[in-house]
Amino acid sequence: MRKLNVTELGRIDVDQFKQSRKLPLIIILDDVRSLYNVGSVFRTSDAFRVERIILCGITATPDNSLVEIHKTALGAEESVDWIYSKDCVSVVKELNEKGYVTVAVEQVEDSIKLDNLVVDKNRRYALVLGNEVKGINQNVVDICNCSLEIPQYGTKHSLNVSVSAGLVIWEFARQMKDML
């Protein structure tokens, strides 16, 4: 087997990305401290053509922290649409009103395990991911439509927020890929 070079991959450019069909999926990062985690989520969101990223609370924005975010985003901060909002609660409420299924990616009572997730291709989704230490604030969890949990089998009970985002975005993309 031979490794493909970059031209053989047939990647689209930023302008083509902007014009392309997106997954009906929004990623909300609330109080994510690490600029590298933010950049990584941008890169994953580009890879799977996520509709938009909403950065909330203390989460840094690409226009204020370009160097650190760019190291992991590798330019995806230019392709993926994003906005900033100080208050995650108001963002989730607004998305609920617009008909999005808001999903807290968090370990909570009665959460849906990722391996049991069934995505309704007729719905739009917004995934909320929280702070690296404290997770999603309870007041945000309270107004989400449901919670999604990544099953874990080791001694640790959490994953890095960008790893969690990657796993969950991939699963949504896997189930919705015919929409692209």
mmCIF file of C-alpha atoms in Angstrom:
data_model
loop_
_atom_site.group_PDB
_atom_site.id
_atom_site.type_symbol
_atom_site.label_atom_id
_atom_site.label_comp_id
_atom_site.label_asym_id
_atom_site.label_seq_id
_atom_site.Cartn_x
_atom_site.Cartn_y
_atom_site.Cartn_z
ATOM 1 C CA MET A 1 0.000 0.000 0.000
ATOM 2 C CA ARG A 2 1.171 3.515 -0.798
ATOM 3 C CA LYS A 3 0.530 6.622 1.258
ATOM 4 C CA LEU A 4 -1.420 9.255 -0.682
ATOM 5 C CA ASN A 5 0.077 12.689 -1.192
ATOM 6 C CA VAL A 6 -1.877 15.859 -0.503
ATOM 7 C CA THR A 7 -2.943 16.450 -4.103
ATOM 8 C CA GLU A 8 -4.335 12.915 -4.389
ATOM 9 C CA LEU A 9 -6.661 13.518 -1.428
ATOM 10 C CA GLY A 10 -8.887 15.819 -3.484
ATOM 11 C CA ARG A 11 -9.517 18.268 -0.653
ATOM 12 C CA ILE A 12 -11.717 21.292 -1.234
ATOM 13 C CA ASP A 13 -10.417 24.803 -0.599
ATOM 14 C CA VAL A 14 -11.849 27.331 1.864
ATOM 15 C CA ASP A 15 -14.150 28.941 -0.720
ATOM 16 C CA GLN A 16 -15.505 25.543 -1.768
ATOM 17 C CA PHE A 17 -15.955 24.630 1.898
ATOM 18 C CA LYS A 18 -17.946 27.811 2.539
ATOM 19 C CA GLN A 19 -20.255 26.942 -0.377
ATOM 20 C CA SER A 20 -20.562 23.237 0.433
ATOM 21 C CA ARG A 21 -23.450 21.539 2.157
ATOM 22 C CA LYS A 22 -22.878 21.168 5.912
ATOM 23 C CA LEU A 23 -24.015 18.678 8.491
ATOM 24 C CA PRO A 24 -26.966 20.119 10.428
ATOM 25 C CA LEU A 25 -24.724 20.168 13.498
ATOM 26 C CA ILE A 26 -23.546 23.063 15.671
ATOM 27 C CA ILE A 27 -20.775 22.700 18.241
ATOM 28 C CA ILE A 28 -20.961 24.852 21.375
ATOM 29 C CA LEU A 29 -17.811 25.199 23.462
ATOM 30 C CA ASP A 30 -18.557 26.654 26.893
ATOM 31 C CA ASP A 31 -15.721 27.873 29.104
ATOM 32 C CA VAL A 32 -13.058 25.786 27.323
ATOM 33 C CA ARG A 33 -9.725 27.089 28.630
ATOM 34 C CA SER A 34 -7.178 25.521 26.309
ATOM 35 C CA LEU A 35 -6.575 27.312 23.031
ATOM 36 C CA TYR A 36 -5.205 24.047 21.669
ATOM 37 C CA ASN A 37 -8.502 22.294 22.467
ATOM 38 C CA VAL A 38 -10.394 25.079 20.692
ATOM 39 C CA GLY A 39 -8.146 24.732 17.648
ATOM 40 C CA SER A 40 -8.549 20.977 17.624
ATOM 41 C CA VAL A 41 -12.348 21.276 17.650
ATOM 42 C CA PHE A 42 -12.134 23.668 14.697
ATOM 43 C CA ARG A 43 -10.023 21.169 12.776
ATOM 44 C CA THR A 44 -12.398 18.281 13.515
ATOM 45 C CA SER A 45 -15.391 20.470 12.625
ATOM 46 C CA ASP A 46 -13.783 21.261 9.278
ATOM 47 C CA ALA A 47 -13.078 17.581 8.607
ATOM 48 C CA PHE A 48 -16.757 16.688 9.001
ATOM 49 C CA ARG A 49 -18.274 19.916 7.601
ATOM 50 C CA VAL A 50 -19.967 21.061 10.794
ATOM 51 C CA GLU A 51 -22.401 23.938 10.284
ATOM 52 C CA ARG A 52 -20.915 26.285 12.900
ATOM 53 C CA ILE A 53 -19.054 26.567 16.182
ATOM 54 C CA ILE A 54 -20.354 28.801 18.950
ATOM 55 C CA LEU A 55 -17.734 29.860 21.489
ATOM 56 C CA CYS A 56 -19.120 30.843 24.897
ATOM 57 C CA GLY A 57 -17.899 32.202 28.208
ATOM 58 C CA ILE A 58 -14.125 32.242 28.652
ATOM 59 C CA THR A 59 -13.549 30.224 25.464
ATOM 60 C CA ALA A 60 -11.029 32.087 23.326
ATOM 61 C CA THR A 61 -11.866 33.151 19.799
ATOM 62 C CA PRO A 62 -9.577 32.794 16.777
ATOM 63 C CA ASP A 63 -9.430 36.545 16.212
ATOM 64 C CA ASN A 64 -7.968 37.088 19.688
ATOM 65 C CA SER A 65 -5.653 34.065 19.912
ATOM 66 C CA LEU A 66 -4.725 33.204 16.363
ATOM 67 C CA VAL A 67 -1.267 31.733 17.023
ATOM 68 C CA GLU A 68 -2.233 29.131 19.620
ATOM 69 C CA ILE A 69 -5.527 28.152 18.030
ATOM 70 C CA HIS A 70 -3.953 28.042 14.572
ATOM 71 C CA LYS A 71 -1.302 25.525 15.734
ATOM 72 C CA THR A 72 -3.981 22.860 16.055
ATOM 73 C CA ALA A 73 -6.686 24.225 13.740
ATOM 74 C CA LEU A 74 -4.222 24.497 10.828
ATOM 75 C CA GLY A 75 -6.450 27.050 9.095
ATOM 76 C CA ALA A 76 -9.824 25.497 9.948
ATOM 77 C CA GLU A 77 -10.649 28.661 11.887
ATOM 78 C CA GLU A 78 -10.895 30.293 8.444
ATOM 79 C CA SER A 79 -13.202 27.673 6.923
ATOM 80 C CA VAL A 80 -15.616 26.848 9.753
ATOM 81 C CA ASP A 81 -18.156 29.556 10.578
ATOM 82 C CA TRP A 82 -18.063 30.638 14.198
ATOM 83 C CA ILE A 83 -19.561 33.215 16.514
ATOM 84 C CA TYR A 84 -18.960 34.220 20.112
ATOM 85 C CA SER A 85 -21.576 34.626 22.831
ATOM 86 C CA LYS A 86 -20.796 35.376 26.444
ATOM 87 C CA ASP A 87 -23.761 33.384 27.768
ATOM 88 C CA CYS A 88 -24.179 29.705 26.899
ATOM 89 C CA VAL A 89 -27.634 29.515 28.492
ATOM 90 C CA SER A 90 -29.051 32.096 26.094
ATOM 91 C CA VAL A 91 -27.429 30.300 23.130
ATOM 92 C CA VAL A 92 -28.969 26.951 24.090
ATOM 93 C CA LYS A 93 -32.378 28.545 24.694
ATOM 94 C CA GLU A 94 -32.266 30.225 21.284
ATOM 95 C CA LEU A 95 -31.279 26.983 19.536
ATOM 96 C CA ASN A 96 -34.082 25.132 21.352
ATOM 97 C CA GLU A 97 -36.524 27.761 20.066
ATOM 98 C CA LYS A 98 -35.177 27.294 16.519
ATOM 99 C CA GLY A 99 -35.886 23.563 16.714
ATOM 100 C CA TYR A 100 -32.382 22.215 17.278
ATOM 101 C CA VAL A 101 -31.995 19.185 19.501
ATOM 102 C CA THR A 102 -29.574 20.442 22.136
ATOM 103 C CA VAL A 103 -27.301 17.746 23.493
ATOM 104 C CA ALA A 104 -25.069 18.053 26.556
ATOM 105 C CA VAL A 105 -21.998 15.868 26.036
ATOM 106 C CA GLU A 106 -21.691 15.056 29.716
ATOM 107 C CA GLN A 107 -21.956 12.295 32.291
ATOM 108 C CA VAL A 108 -25.413 12.731 33.791
ATOM 109 C CA GLU A 109 -28.296 10.596 34.980
ATOM 110 C CA ASP A 110 -30.175 8.907 32.152
ATOM 111 C CA SER A 111 -27.664 9.938 29.497
ATOM 112 C CA ILE A 112 -27.682 8.246 26.098
ATOM 113 C CA LYS A 113 -24.553 6.169 25.617
ATOM 114 C CA LEU A 114 -22.742 7.115 22.406
ATOM 115 C CA ASP A 115 -22.910 3.541 21.117
ATOM 116 C CA ASN A 116 -26.731 3.678 21.486
ATOM 117 C CA LEU A 117 -27.155 7.002 19.703
ATOM 118 C CA VAL A 118 -29.655 7.067 16.855
ATOM 119 C CA VAL A 119 -29.560 10.326 14.915
ATOM 120 C CA ASP A 120 -32.785 11.547 13.312
ATOM 121 C CA LYS A 121 -31.678 12.839 9.909
ATOM 122 C CA ASN A 122 -34.696 15.137 9.816
ATOM 123 C CA ARG A 123 -33.498 17.089 12.874
ATOM 124 C CA ARG A 124 -30.748 19.642 13.491
ATOM 125 C CA TYR A 125 -28.442 19.166 16.461
ATOM 126 C CA ALA A 126 -26.310 21.327 18.736
ATOM 127 C CA LEU A 127 -23.682 19.639 20.898
ATOM 128 C CA VAL A 128 -22.540 21.390 24.067
ATOM 129 C CA LEU A 129 -19.060 20.628 25.398
ATOM 130 C CA GLY A 130 -17.797 22.201 28.601
ATOM 131 C CA ASN A 131 -14.805 23.147 30.651
ATOM 132 C CA GLU A 132 -11.874 20.740 30.834
ATOM 133 C CA VAL A 133 -12.158 20.362 34.623
ATOM 134 C CA LYS A 134 -15.748 21.162 35.590
ATOM 135 C CA GLY A 135 -17.561 20.029 32.443
ATOM 136 C CA ILE A 136 -20.834 21.667 31.461
ATOM 137 C CA ASN A 137 -22.491 23.937 34.010
ATOM 138 C CA GLN A 138 -25.616 22.379 35.549
ATOM 139 C CA ASN A 139 -27.774 25.319 34.442
ATOM 140 C CA VAL A 140 -26.838 24.516 30.827
ATOM 141 C CA VAL A 141 -27.410 20.765 31.295
ATOM 142 C CA ASP A 142 -30.861 21.587 32.707
ATOM 143 C CA ILE A 143 -32.047 23.236 29.478
ATOM 144 C CA CYS A 144 -30.560 20.758 26.997
ATOM 145 C CA ASN A 145 -32.975 18.299 25.394
ATOM 146 C CA CYS A 146 -30.800 15.308 26.289
ATOM 147 C CA SER A 147 -27.340 14.217 27.311
ATOM 148 C CA LEU A 148 -24.864 12.034 25.495
ATOM 149 C CA GLU A 149 -22.146 10.087 27.286
ATOM 150 C CA ILE A 150 -19.067 8.378 25.895
ATOM 151 C CA PRO A 151 -18.733 4.963 27.578
ATOM 152 C CA GLN A 152 -15.346 4.519 29.240
ATOM 153 C CA TYR A 153 -13.856 1.380 30.691
ATOM 154 C CA GLY A 154 -10.580 2.386 32.317
ATOM 155 C CA THR A 155 -9.649 4.006 35.607
ATOM 156 C CA LYS A 156 -10.214 7.557 34.364
ATOM 157 C CA HIS A 157 -13.706 8.972 34.116
ATOM 158 C CA SER A 158 -13.154 11.719 31.595
ATOM 159 C CA LEU A 159 -11.595 12.422 28.235
ATOM 160 C CA ASN A 160 -9.948 15.555 26.897
ATOM 161 C CA VAL A 161 -12.672 17.884 25.571
ATOM 162 C CA SER A 162 -11.248 17.877 22.044
ATOM 163 C CA VAL A 163 -11.078 14.076 22.051
ATOM 164 C CA SER A 164 -14.698 13.923 23.242
ATOM 165 C CA ALA A 165 -15.700 16.373 20.516
ATOM 166 C CA GLY A 166 -13.919 14.269 17.906
ATOM 167 C CA LEU A 167 -15.637 11.059 18.936
ATOM 168 C CA VAL A 168 -19.103 12.572 19.089
ATOM 169 C CA ILE A 169 -18.777 14.649 15.895
ATOM 170 C CA TRP A 170 -17.526 11.550 14.073
ATOM 171 C CA GLU A 171 -20.534 9.521 15.219
ATOM 172 C CA PHE A 172 -22.968 12.211 14.085
ATOM 173 C CA ALA A 173 -21.127 12.493 10.756
ATOM 174 C CA ARG A 174 -21.104 8.722 10.328
ATOM 175 C CA GLN A 175 -24.855 8.568 10.735
ATOM 176 C CA MET A 176 -25.515 11.689 8.628
ATOM 177 C CA LYS A 177 -22.866 11.401 5.901
ATOM 178 C CA ASP A 178 -25.417 10.912 3.127
ATOM 179 C CA MET A 179 -26.588 14.472 3.859
ATOM 180 C CA LEU A 180 -23.338 15.945 2.538
#
